[in-house]
XYZ file of C-alpha atoms in Angstrom:
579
model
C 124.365 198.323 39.815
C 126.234 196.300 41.980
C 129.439 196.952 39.691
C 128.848 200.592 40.042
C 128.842 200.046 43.420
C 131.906 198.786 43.126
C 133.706 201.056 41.454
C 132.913 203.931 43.667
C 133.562 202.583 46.895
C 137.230 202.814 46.826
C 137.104 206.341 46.294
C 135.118 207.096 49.581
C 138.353 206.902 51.573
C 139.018 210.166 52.918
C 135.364 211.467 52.728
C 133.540 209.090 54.717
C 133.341 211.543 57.971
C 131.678 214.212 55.155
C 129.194 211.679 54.266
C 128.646 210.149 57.828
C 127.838 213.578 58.926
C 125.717 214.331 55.740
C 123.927 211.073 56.634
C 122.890 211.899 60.242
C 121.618 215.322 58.738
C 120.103 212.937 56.312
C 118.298 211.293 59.408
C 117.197 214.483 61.275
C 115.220 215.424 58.213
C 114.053 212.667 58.096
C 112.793 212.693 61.951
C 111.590 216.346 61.267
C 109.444 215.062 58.547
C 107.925 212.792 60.541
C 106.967 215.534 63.646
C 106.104 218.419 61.376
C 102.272 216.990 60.876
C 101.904 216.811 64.290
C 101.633 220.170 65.777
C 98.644 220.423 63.141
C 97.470 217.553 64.466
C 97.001 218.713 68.130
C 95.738 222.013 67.021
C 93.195 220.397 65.084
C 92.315 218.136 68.062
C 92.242 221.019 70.413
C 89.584 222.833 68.472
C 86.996 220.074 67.842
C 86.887 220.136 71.316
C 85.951 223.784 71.975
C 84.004 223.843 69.405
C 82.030 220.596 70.454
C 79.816 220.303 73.827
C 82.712 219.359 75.684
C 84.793 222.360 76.447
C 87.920 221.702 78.668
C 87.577 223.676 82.018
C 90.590 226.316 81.137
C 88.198 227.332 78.505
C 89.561 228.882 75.412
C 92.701 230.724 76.571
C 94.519 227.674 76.990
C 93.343 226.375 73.382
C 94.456 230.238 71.971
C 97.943 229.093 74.089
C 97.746 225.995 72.504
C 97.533 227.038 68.990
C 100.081 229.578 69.587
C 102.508 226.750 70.918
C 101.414 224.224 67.771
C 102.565 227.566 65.280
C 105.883 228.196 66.733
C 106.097 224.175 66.648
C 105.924 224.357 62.990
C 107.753 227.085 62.254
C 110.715 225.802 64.192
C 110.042 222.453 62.465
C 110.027 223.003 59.094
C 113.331 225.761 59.455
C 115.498 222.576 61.137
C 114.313 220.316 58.420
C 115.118 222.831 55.953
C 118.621 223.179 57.369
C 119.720 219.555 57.574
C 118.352 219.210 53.701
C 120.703 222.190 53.000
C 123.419 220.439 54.937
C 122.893 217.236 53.529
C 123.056 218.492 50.228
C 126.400 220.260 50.724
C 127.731 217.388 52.245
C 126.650 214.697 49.737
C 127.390 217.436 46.471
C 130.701 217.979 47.947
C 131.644 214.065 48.558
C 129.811 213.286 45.428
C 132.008 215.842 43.174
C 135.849 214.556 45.657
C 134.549 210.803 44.789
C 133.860 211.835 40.817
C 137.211 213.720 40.636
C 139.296 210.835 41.960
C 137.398 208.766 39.644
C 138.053 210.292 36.382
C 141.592 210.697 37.234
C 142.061 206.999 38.225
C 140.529 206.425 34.822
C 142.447 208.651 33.108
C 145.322 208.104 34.753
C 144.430 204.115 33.582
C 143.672 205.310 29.984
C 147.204 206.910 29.215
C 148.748 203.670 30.619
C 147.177 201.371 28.097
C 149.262 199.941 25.422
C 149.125 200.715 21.990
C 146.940 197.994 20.933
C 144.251 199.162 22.375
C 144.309 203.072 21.441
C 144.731 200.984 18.236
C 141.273 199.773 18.428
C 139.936 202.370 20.595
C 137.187 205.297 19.603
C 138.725 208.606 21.185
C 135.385 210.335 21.038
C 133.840 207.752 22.619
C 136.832 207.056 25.274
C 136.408 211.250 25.963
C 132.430 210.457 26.143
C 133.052 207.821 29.767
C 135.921 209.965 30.901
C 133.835 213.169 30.935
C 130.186 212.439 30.556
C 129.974 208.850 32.218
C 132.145 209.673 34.809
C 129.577 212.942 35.433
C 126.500 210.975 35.526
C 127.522 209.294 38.082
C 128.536 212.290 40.309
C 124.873 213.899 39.164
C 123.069 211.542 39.993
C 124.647 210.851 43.421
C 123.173 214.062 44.367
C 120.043 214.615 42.625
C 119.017 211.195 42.901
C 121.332 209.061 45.083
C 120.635 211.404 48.195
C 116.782 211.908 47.902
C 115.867 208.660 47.475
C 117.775 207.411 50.613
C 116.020 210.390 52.190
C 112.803 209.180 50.757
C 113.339 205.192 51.801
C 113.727 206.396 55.366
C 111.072 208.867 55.470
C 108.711 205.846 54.286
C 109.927 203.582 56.635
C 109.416 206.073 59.469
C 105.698 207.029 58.613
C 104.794 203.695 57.585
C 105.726 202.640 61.173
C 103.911 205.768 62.774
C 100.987 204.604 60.674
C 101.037 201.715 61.851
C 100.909 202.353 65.222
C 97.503 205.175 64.707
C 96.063 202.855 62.644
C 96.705 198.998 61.103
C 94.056 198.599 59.511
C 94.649 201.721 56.957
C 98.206 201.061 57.434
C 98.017 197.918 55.372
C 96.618 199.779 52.612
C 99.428 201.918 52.022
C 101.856 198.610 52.417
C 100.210 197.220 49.419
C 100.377 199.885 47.930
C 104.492 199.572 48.409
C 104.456 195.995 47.878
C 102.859 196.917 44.044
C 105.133 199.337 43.760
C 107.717 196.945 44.127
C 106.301 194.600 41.744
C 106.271 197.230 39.308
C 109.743 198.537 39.704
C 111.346 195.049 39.862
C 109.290 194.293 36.048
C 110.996 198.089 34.970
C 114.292 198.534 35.748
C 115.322 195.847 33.800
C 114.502 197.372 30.666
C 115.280 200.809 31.880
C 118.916 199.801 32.354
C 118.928 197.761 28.632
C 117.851 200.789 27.100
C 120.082 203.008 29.066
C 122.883 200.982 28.410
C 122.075 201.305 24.419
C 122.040 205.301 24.552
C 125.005 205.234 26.145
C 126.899 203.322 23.783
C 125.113 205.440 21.033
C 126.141 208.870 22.699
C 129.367 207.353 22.288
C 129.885 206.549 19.211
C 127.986 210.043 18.423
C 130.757 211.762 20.149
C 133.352 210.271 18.334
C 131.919 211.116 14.820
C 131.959 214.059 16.111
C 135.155 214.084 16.725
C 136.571 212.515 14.077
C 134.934 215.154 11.595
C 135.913 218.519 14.238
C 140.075 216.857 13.351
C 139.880 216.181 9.794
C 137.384 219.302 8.948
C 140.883 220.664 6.782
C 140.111 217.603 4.499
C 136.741 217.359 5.056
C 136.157 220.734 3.285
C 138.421 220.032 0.315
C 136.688 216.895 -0.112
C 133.388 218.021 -0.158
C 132.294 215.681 2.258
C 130.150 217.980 4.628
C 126.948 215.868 3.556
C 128.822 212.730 3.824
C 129.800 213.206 7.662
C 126.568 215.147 8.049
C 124.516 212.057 7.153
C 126.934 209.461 9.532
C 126.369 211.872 12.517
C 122.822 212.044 11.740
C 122.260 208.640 11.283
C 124.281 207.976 14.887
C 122.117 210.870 16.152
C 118.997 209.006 15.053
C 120.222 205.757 16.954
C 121.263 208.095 19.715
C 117.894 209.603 19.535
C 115.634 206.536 19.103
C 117.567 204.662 22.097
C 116.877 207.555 24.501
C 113.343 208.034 23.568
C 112.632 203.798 24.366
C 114.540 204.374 27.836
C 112.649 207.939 28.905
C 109.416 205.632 27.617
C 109.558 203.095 30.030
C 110.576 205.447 33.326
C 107.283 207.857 32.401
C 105.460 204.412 32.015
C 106.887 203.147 35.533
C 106.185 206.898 36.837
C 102.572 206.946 35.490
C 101.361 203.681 36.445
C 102.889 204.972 40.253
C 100.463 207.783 39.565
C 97.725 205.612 39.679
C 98.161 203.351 42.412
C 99.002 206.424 44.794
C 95.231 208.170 43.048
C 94.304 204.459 44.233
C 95.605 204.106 47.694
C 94.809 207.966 48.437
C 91.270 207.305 47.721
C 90.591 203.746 49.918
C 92.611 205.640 52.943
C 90.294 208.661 52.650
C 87.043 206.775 52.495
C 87.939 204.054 54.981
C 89.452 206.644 57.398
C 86.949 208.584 57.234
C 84.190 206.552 57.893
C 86.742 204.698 61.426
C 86.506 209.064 62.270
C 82.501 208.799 62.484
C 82.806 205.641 64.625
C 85.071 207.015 67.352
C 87.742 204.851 66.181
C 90.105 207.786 65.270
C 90.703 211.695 66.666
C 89.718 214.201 63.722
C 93.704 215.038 64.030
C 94.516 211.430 63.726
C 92.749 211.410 60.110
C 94.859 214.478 59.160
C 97.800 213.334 60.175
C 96.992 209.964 58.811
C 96.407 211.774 55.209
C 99.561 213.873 55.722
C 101.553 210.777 56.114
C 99.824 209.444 53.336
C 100.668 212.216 51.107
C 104.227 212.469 51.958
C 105.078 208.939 51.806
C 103.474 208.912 48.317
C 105.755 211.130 47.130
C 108.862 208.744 47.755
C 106.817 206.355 45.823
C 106.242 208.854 42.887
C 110.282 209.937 43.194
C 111.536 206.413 43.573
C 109.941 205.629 39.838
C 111.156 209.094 38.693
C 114.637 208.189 40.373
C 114.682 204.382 38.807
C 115.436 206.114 35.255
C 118.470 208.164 36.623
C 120.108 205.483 38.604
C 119.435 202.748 35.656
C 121.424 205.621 33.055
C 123.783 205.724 35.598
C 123.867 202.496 36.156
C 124.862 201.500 32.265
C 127.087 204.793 32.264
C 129.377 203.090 35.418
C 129.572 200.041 33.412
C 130.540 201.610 30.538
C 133.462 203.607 32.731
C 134.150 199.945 34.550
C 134.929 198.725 31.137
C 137.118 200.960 30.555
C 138.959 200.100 33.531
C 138.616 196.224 32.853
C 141.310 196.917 29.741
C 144.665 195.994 30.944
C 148.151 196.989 29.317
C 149.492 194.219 27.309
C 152.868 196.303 27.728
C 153.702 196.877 31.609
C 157.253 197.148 33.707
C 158.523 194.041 35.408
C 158.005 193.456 39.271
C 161.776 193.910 39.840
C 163.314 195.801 36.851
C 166.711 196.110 35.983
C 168.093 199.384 37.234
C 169.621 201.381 34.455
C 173.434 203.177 35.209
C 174.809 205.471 32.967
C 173.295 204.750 29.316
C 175.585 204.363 26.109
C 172.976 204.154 24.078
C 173.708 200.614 22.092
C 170.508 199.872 20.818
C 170.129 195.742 19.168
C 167.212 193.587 17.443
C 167.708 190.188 17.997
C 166.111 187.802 15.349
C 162.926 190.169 15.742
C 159.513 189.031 14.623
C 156.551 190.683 14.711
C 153.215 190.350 13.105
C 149.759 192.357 14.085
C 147.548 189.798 11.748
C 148.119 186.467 12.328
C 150.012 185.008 8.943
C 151.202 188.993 7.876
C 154.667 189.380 9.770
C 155.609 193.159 9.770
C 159.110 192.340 10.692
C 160.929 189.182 9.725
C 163.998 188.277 11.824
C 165.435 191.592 11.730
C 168.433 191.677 13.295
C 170.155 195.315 13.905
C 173.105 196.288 16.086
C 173.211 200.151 16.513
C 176.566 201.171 18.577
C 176.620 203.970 21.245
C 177.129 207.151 19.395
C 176.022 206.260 16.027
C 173.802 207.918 13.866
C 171.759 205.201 11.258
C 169.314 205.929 8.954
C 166.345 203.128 8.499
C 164.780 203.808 4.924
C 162.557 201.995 2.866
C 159.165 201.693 0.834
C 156.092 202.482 3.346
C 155.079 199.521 4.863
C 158.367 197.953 4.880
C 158.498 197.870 9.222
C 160.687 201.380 9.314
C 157.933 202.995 12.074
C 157.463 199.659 13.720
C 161.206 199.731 14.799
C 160.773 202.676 16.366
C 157.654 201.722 18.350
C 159.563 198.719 19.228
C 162.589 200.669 20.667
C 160.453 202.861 22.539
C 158.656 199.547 23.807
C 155.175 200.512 23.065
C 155.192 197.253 20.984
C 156.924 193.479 22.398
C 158.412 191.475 19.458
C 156.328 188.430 18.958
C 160.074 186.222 18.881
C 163.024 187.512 19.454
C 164.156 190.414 21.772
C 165.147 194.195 22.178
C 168.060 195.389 24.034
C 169.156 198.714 25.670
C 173.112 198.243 26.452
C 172.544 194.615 26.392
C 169.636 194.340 28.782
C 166.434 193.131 27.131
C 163.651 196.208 27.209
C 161.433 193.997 29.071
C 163.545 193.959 32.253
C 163.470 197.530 32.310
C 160.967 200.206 33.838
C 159.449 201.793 31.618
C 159.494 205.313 32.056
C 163.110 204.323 33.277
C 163.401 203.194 29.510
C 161.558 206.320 27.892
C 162.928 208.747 29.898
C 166.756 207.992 27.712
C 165.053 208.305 24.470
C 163.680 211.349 23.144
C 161.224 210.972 20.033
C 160.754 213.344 17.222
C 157.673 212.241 14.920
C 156.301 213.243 11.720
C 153.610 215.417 13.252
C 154.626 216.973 15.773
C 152.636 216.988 19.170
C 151.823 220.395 20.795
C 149.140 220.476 23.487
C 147.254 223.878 24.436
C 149.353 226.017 26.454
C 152.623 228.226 25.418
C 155.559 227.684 23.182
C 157.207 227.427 26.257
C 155.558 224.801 28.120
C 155.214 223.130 25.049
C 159.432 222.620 25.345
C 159.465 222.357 28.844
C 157.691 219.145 28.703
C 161.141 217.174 27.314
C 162.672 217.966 30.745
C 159.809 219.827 33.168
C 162.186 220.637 35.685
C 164.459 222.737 33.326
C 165.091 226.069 33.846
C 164.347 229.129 31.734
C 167.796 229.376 30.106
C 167.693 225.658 29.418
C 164.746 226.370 27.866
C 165.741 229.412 26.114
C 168.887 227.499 24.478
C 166.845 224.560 23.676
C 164.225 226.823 21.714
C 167.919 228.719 19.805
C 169.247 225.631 19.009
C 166.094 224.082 17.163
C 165.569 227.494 15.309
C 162.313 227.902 17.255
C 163.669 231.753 18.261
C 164.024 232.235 14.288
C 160.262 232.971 14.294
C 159.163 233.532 18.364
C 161.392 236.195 18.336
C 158.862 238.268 16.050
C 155.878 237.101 18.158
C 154.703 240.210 20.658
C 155.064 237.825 23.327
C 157.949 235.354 22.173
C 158.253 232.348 23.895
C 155.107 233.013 26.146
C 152.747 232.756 22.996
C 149.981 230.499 23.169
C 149.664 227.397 21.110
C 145.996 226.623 19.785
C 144.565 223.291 20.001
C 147.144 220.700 18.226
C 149.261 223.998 17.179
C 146.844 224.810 14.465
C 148.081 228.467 14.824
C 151.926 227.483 13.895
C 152.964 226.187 10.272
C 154.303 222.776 10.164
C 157.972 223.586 10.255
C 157.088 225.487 13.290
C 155.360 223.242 15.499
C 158.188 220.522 13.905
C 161.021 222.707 15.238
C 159.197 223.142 18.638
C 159.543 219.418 18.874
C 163.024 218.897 17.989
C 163.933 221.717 20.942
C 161.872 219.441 23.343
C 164.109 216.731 22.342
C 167.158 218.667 22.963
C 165.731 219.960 26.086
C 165.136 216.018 27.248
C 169.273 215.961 25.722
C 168.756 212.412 26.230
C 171.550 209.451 24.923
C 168.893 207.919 22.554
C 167.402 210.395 19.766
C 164.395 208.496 17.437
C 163.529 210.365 14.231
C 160.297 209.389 12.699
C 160.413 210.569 9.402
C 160.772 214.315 10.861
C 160.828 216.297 7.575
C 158.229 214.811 5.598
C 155.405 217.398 4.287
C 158.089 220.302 5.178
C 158.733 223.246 2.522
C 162.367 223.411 1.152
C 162.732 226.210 3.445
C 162.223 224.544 7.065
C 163.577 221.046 5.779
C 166.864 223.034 5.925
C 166.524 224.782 8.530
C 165.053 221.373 10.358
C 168.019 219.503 8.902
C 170.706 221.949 10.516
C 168.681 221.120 14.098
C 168.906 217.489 13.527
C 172.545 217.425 12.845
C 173.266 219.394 15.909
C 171.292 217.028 17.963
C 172.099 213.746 16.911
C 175.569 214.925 17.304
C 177.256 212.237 20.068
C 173.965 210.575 20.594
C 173.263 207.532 19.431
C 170.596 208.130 16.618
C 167.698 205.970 14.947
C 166.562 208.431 11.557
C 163.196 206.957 9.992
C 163.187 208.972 6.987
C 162.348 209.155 3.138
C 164.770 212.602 2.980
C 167.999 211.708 0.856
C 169.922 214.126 2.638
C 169.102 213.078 6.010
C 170.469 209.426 5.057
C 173.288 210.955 3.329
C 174.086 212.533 6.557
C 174.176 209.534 8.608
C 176.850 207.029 9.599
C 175.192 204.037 8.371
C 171.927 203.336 5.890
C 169.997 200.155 6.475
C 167.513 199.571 3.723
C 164.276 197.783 5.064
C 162.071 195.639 2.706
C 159.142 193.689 3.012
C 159.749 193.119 6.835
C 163.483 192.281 6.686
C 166.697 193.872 6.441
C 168.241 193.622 2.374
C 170.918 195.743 2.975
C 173.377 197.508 5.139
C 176.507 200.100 4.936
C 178.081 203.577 4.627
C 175.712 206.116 2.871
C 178.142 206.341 0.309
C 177.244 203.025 -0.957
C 173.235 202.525 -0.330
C 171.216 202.375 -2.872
C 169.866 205.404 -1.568
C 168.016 206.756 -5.175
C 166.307 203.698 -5.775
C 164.852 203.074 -2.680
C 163.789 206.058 -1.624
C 162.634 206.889 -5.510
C 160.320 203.760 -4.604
C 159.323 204.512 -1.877
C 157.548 207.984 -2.625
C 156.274 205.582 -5.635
C-alpha cells in the first residue's frame, strides 16, 4: 500500500486546497454525526420526566417547546451533514479523477518512451489493462472507498470518545470489539491483497488474448482457429475467474465474521446498559444515545471489512501500474547532447555488432558509409540484419560494439527527437491511427499548413483515390486503416514522409504485399522523394534496387558485397530471398 501511496502523492500538487477543503467538510460530517443523536436524546429525557412523578414546574408547555426545539435540531442536523457529504464527495471525486488523469498520462507518457526491448517483451493487452483499468481502480476506489472510510475512522474515534465519557464501563466493550476487529483485519488483508494481486495479473493477460485475437481475427477466420483462441481466452478467463472468486472469498469472510462480533458487542451493550438504566447509573436518553453510537460506529466496522477488499485490489492494481513505471529506457538522450546544424544526411556504421541472444550476432562488423544525397538499396535473404539497420539508424536499437554516426557525430550524443525529427520512416505496414486522411499526413510535420498538406497528399498519389471520396481528404480512417486497401494506407504514409521533407528518408521494405498496380504507382512516389535526400531502401523489389545509386547485399549479419546496381547480383539474391 505504501507504494501506492507513493505513486499518487506527486500528483496531489495543484489539488491539495480541493482536498483540504473536502477534508474539513469531511470533519463537519463527521461532528454532525456525532450531535444528530442528541436532540433525541434530550427529548427522550424530557418526557420520562413528565411522564414520571416528577413534573418540572413549567409543566408541559415547556416540554411541547422542548420537543419542538429537539425536531428543528434534527432537521437542521441531518440537512448540514447531508451537505458536507455532498461536498465532500465532489471535492474528493473531482481531486480523485485530476490525480487519476495526471496519472495515466505520466504513465503513458512513460510507456511511449520505453525502448524497443521492452515493447519487445511487453503484452499490449495487458500494458492497455494498467493504463486504463489499473489506473481507474485507483481513482474508484479513492472515492467510493478511500473517502468513507476516513469518514468512518473519524466518526469512530469521535463516538468512541463521547462514549467514553457517558459511560467507561460499556465503552470498553465496544473497544474490544475494535481491538478484534483489528486482529481480524491484520490476519485478512494479507491474503486479500495476494489474491488481488493474482486477478490482476490474470485480467491482464485476459485482456491481451483478447487483443491479440480482435488484430489477427483476418487470419484467425481463414485459419479456422475460432475454437483454438476460444479455448486460450477461456482457459485465461477460468484463471481470471477462479483468482477473483478466492479474493471476493476472503473479504465476505472478513465482512461476515465483522457481522458477528458487532451481533456480539450490540448484544453485551444492550443488556449491560440496560440493567446500569434500572440502577440510576444512566438517563433513559443516555442508553439511546449510547445504542445510537453503538449502531453507527458499527457500521465503520462493517464498511472498513467491506472497504479492506477494494483498497487490497487497488492496492495490487497500483503495483501493477508502479511496475510499469519501474521499466526504464535502455535507449535515452545524453545530459548535454550535441546540437545538430544544418543536416547533410551522411549516414556511417562503424565496425557494428549487434546480437539480441547472447552467442547469435544479427550484425557482424558491418561497416557502411552512406554519403549525403545518396540513394542505397540494402537487400538480402530475411534475417540477414536489413531491418535491424534501420532500427539502428533511427536509434531505437545501440550497437553492442561499434558506433553509428549522423554527419560524423555518433547517434548517442544526439537528442533524440533532435535525431528522429531528420529522418522520416516509411515501413512495410503502414501506420494510420483513427482520425482523417488528413491528420493522418499532418502528423509528418503537425504544424503544416493545408496546402502543404494538400501537395504532400498529390505528390504520394494519395489524391488519385481521395479525390473520389464524398469528403476527400476529410475522410475518416477506421481503426489501423482497415477501411483503405494496402496501397492506400501505404501511399498515405509516403505523403507523411514528404510532408516531414526531411534530409534522411528510411524505406522498410515499402512495397512488399502491394498489387502490380500500386507498386507502380508507390514506386513513382518513392523516386520523387528520395530525390536529393539521402536514402536507406530496405527492400526485396528488383526495381526499387535497380533504381538506386548503390546495392549493398547483406548476408548472414555482414556485408558480402557492394556497388552500382548495374553490377549486384541483384536476381540471385533477391530470388533467395523470397525462397
Amino acid at each position: 500500500m505504501r507504494r501506492t501511496l507513493r505513486l499518487v502523492l506527486p500528483h496531489l500538487d495543484g489539488q491539495r486546497t480541493l482536498l483540504a477543503g473536502g477534508g474539513v467538510l469531511l470533519l463537519a460530517e463527521v461532528l454532525f454525526r456525532v450531535l444528530e443523536p442528541w436532540p433525541t436524546k434530550l427529548a427522550i429525557d424530557a418526557l420520562t420526566r413528565s411522564l414520571g412523578a416528577d413534573l418540572t414546574d413549567s409543566g408541559p408547555q415547556a416540554s411541547l417547546q422542548l420537543l419542538l426545539a429537539c425536531g428543528l435540531a434534527t432537521i437542521a442536523i441531518i440537512g448540514l451533514r447531508a451537505v458536507c457529504n455532498y461536498g465532500a464527495t465532489v471535492a474528493f471525486a473531482l481531486g480523485g479523477s485530476r490525480v487519476a488523469t495526471r496519472l495515466r498520462a505520466r504513465v503513458f507518457d512513460h510507456v511511449q518512451g520505453l525502448s524497443r526491448s521492452y515493447h519487445g517483451r511487453a503484452r499490449s493487452g495487458d500494458v492497455v489493462q494498467r493504463l486504463v483499468a489499473d489506473v481507474g481502480r485507483l481513482q474508484e476506489v479513492a472515492v467510493s472507498a478511500g473517502m468513507p472510510l476516513v469518514v468512518n475512522v473519524f466518526t469512530l474515534v469521535a463516538m468512541l470518545g463521547v462514549m467514553t465519557w457517558l459511560d467507561p464501563v460499556l465503552a470498553l466493550i465496544v473497544l474490544v470489539a475494535i481491538l478484534v476487529f483489528g486482529l481480524f483485519s491484520r490476519l485478512s488483508t494479507g491474503k486479500i491483497t495476494t489474491a488481488s494481486r493474482k486477478t490482476r495479473r490474470s485480467e491482464g493477460e485476459l485482456a491481451n488474448v483478447a487483443q491479440e485475437t480482435l488484430t489477427g481475427m483476418t487470419h484467425v477466420q481463414a485459419y479456422g482457429m475460432e475454437g483454438d483462441r476460444s479455448a486460450t481466452f477461456q482457459g485465461s478467463n477460468d484463471r481470471s475467474l477462479k483468482d477473483g472468486v478466492v479474493a471476493r472469498r476472503l473479504a465476505a469472510g472478513l465482512e461476515r465474521r465483522t457481522d458477528v462480533l458487532v451481533g456480539i458487542a450490540t448484544a453485551a451493550v444492550l443488556m449491560l446498559g440496560g440493567l446500569r438504566v434500572l440502577q440510576g447509573a444512566m438517563t433513559p436518553g443516555d442508553m439511546v444515545i449510547f445504542l445510537t453510537y453503538l449502531k453507527t460506529s458499527m457500521k465503520p466496522l462493517r464498511d472498513l471489512a467491506k472497504y479492506t477488499g477494494r483498497i487490497a485490489r487497488a492496492s495490487a492494481s497500483g503495483e501493477r501500474v508502479a511496475d510499469l513505471l519501474d521499466e526504464t529506457p535502455d535507449i535515452v538522450s545524453p545530459a548535454d547532447p550535441v546540437r545538430l546544424g544544418v543536416v547533410r544526411g551522411g549516414l556511417e556504421l562503424r565496425d557494428v555488432t549487434l546480437e539480441f541472444v547472447p552467442g547469435l550476432p544479427v550484425l557482424r562488423g558491418v561497416d557502411l558509409a552512406v554519403a549525403p544525397g545518396e540513394r542505397v538499396a540494402v537487400v538480402g535473404p530475411s534475417g540477414s540484419g536489413k531491418s535491424t539497420v534501420a532500427s539502428l539508424l533511427l536509434r531505437l536499437l545501440d550497437p553492442g560494439s561499434g558506433s553509428v554516426h549522423l554527419d560524423g557525430t555518433d547517434l548517442r550524443d544526439l537528442d533524440l527527437r533532435d535525431l528522429r525529427s531528420q529522418i522520416a520512416l516509411v515501413q512495410q505496414e503502414a501506420v494510420l491511427f483513427t482520425g482523417t486522411i488528413e491528420d493522418n499526413i499532418r502528423q509528418g510535420r503537425p504544424e503544416a499548413s493545408d496546402h502543404q498538406v494538400r501537395r504532400a497528399a498529390r505528390l504520394a498519389r494519395v489524391t488519385e483515390f481521395t479525390d473520389d471520396l464524398p469528403d476527400g481528404l476529410q475522410t475518416v480512417v477506421s481503426e489501423r486503416g482497415g477501411s483503405l486497401s494496402g496501397g492506400q494506407r501505404q501511399r498515405i504514409s509516403l505523403a507523411r514522409a514528404f510532408l516531414r521533407d526531411a534530409p534522411v528518408l528510411l524505406l522498410d521494405e515499402p512495397t512488399t504485399g502491394l498489387d502490380p498496380d500500386n507498386v507502380t504507382l508507390v514506386g513513382e512516389a518513392i523516386a520523387e522523394l528520395s530525390r536529393g535526400r539521402t536514402t536507406v531502401m530496405i527492400t526485396h523489389d528488383l526495381d526499387i534496387a535497380r533504381a538506386a545509386d548503390r546495392v549493398v547485399v547483406l548476408e548472414q549479419g555482414r556485408v558480402t558485397w557492394s556497388g552500382p546496381p548495374e553490377q549486384a547480383p541483384l536476381d540471385g539474391v533477391l530470388e533467395e530471398s523470397r525462397g
